[in-house]
Coordinates of C-alpha atoms in Angstrom, one line a residue:
X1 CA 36.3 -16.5 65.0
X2 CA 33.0 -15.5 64.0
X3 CA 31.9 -16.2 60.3
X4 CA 31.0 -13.1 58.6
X5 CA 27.1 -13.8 57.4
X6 CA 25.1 -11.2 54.6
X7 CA 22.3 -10.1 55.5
X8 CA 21.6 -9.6 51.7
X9 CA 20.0 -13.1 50.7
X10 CA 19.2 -12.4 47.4
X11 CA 18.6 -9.7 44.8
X12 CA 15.0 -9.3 45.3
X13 CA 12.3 -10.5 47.9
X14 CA 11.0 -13.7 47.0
X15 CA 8.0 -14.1 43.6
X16 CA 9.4 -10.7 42.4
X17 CA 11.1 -10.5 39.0
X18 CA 13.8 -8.6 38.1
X19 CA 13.8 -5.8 36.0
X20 CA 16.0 -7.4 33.3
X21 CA 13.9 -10.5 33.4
X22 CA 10.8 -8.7 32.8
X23 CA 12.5 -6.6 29.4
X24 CA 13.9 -10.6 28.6
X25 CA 10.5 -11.6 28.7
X26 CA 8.7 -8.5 27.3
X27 CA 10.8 -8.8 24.4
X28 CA 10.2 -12.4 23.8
X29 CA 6.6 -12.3 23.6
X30 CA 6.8 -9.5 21.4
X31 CA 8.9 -11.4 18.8
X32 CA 7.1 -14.5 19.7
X33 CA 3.7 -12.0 18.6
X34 CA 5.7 -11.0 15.2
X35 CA 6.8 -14.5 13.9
X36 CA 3.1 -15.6 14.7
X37 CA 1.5 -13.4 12.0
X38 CA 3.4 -15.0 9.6
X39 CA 3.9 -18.5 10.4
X40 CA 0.1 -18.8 10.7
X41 CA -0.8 -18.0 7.4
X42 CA 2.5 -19.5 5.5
X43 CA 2.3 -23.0 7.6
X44 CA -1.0 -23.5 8.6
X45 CA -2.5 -21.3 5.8
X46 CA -4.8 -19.4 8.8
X47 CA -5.5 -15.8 8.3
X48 CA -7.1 -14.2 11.3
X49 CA -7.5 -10.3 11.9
X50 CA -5.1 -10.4 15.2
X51 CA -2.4 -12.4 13.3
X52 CA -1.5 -10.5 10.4
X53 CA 0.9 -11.8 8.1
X54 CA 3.3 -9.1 6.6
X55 CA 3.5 -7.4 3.5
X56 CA 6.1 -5.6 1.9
X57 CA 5.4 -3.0 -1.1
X58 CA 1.7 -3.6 -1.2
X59 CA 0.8 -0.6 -3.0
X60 CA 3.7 0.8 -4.3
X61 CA 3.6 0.1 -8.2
X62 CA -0.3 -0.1 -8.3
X63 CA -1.5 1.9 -11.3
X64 CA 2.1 2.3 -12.9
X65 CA 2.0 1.0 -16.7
X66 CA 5.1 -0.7 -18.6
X67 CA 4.5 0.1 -22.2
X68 CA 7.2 -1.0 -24.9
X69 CA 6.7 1.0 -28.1
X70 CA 8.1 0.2 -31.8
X71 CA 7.5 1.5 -35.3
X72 CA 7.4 0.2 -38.8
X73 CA 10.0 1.3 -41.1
X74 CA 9.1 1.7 -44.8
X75 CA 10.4 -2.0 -45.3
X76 CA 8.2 -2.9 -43.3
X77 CA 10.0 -4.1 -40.5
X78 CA 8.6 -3.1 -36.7
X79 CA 11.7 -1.9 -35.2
X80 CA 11.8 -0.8 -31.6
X81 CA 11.1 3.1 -30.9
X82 CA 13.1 4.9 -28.2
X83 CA 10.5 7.6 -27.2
X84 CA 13.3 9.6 -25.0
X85 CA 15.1 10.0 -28.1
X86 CA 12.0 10.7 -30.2
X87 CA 10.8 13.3 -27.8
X88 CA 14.2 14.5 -26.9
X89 CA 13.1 14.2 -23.6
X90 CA 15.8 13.1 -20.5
X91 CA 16.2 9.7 -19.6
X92 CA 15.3 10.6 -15.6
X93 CA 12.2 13.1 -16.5
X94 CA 8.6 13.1 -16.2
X95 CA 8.4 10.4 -19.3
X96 CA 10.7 8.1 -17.5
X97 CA 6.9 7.0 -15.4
X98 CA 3.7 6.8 -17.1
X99 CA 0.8 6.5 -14.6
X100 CA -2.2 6.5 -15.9
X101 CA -3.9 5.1 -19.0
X102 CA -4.9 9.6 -20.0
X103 CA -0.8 9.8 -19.3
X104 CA -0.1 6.4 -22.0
X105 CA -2.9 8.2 -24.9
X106 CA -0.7 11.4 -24.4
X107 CA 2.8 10.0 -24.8
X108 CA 1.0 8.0 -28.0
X109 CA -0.4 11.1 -29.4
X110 CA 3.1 12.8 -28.9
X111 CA 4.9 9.7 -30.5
X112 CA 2.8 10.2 -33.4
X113 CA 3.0 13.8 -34.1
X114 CA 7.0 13.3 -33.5
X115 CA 6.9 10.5 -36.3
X116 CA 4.8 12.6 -39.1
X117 CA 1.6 11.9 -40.6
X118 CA 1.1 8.1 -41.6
X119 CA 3.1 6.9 -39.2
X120 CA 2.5 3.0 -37.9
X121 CA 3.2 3.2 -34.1
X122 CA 2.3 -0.2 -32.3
X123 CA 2.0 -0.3 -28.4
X124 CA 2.4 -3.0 -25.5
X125 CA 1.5 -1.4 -22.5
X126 CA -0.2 -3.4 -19.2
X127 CA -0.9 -1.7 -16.1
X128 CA -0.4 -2.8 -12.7
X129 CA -3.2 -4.1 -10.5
X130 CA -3.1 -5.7 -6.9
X131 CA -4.8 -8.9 -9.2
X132 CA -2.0 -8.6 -11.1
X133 CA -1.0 -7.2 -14.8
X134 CA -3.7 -6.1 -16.9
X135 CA -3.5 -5.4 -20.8
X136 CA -4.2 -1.8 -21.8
X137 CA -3.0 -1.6 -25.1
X138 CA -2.1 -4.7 -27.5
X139 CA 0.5 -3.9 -30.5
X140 CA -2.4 -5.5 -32.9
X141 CA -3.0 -2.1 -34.5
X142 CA -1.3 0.6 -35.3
X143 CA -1.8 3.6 -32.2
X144 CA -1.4 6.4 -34.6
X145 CA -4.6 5.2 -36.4
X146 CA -6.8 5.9 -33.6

């Protein structure tokens, strides 16, 4: 009886890769490029311009400002002021966001019109900045003064 012998060897000739291998690898060195960013700067504290490390939201809030308002009852008592409800303004409107520091001076001249003449309106507000939180209005006087 005669054995039965392929002629088929292998897959490919010999020193080529396959084409599965080469997505395999491909892929690796891809993921191997995208763990590198940031595992150089958070472990070994390098920052280089072909590693970059990743950042998520890095300009999203800039410029936005978090301002708390309150007013002074005739007691004398600060109590906090809702400005939706002192405006009459929705809850999910264009007061719901106050962007810029021209925006914060109108809502405080609004606030003090709404609130009659002699009214004490203090205001926290900070604005954001990529160094961080800066202070655009302290609560130390009263806005309505200005």
């Amino acid at each position: 009886m005669a054995d039965v012998v392929s002629a088929r060897i292998g897959a490919e000739p010999a020193g080529r890769v396959s084409a599965g291998r080469l997505r395999f690898f491909a892929f690796m060195a891809i993921a191997a490029f995208m763990i590198a960013g940031p595992a150089a700067e958070q472990v070994f504290g390098v920052r280089t311009a072909l590693l970059r490390s990743w950042t998520m939201f890095s300009a999203i809030g800039l410029d936005v400002i978090d301002a708390s308002f309150e007013i002074r009852r005739l007691d004398g008592a600060l109590v906090p002021l809702d400005r939706f409800e002192m405006l009459g303004a929705p809850r999910n409107g264009r007061l719901k966001r106050i962007e810029s520091r021209d925006e914060l001076a109108s809502v405080i001249k609004r606030l003090c019109t709404a609130a009659g003449q002699g009214a004490d309106i203090r205001v926290r507000a900070r604005q954001a900045a990529r160094s961080g939180w800066q202070t655009v209005h302290t609560d130390a006087e009263n806005a309505c003064a200005d």
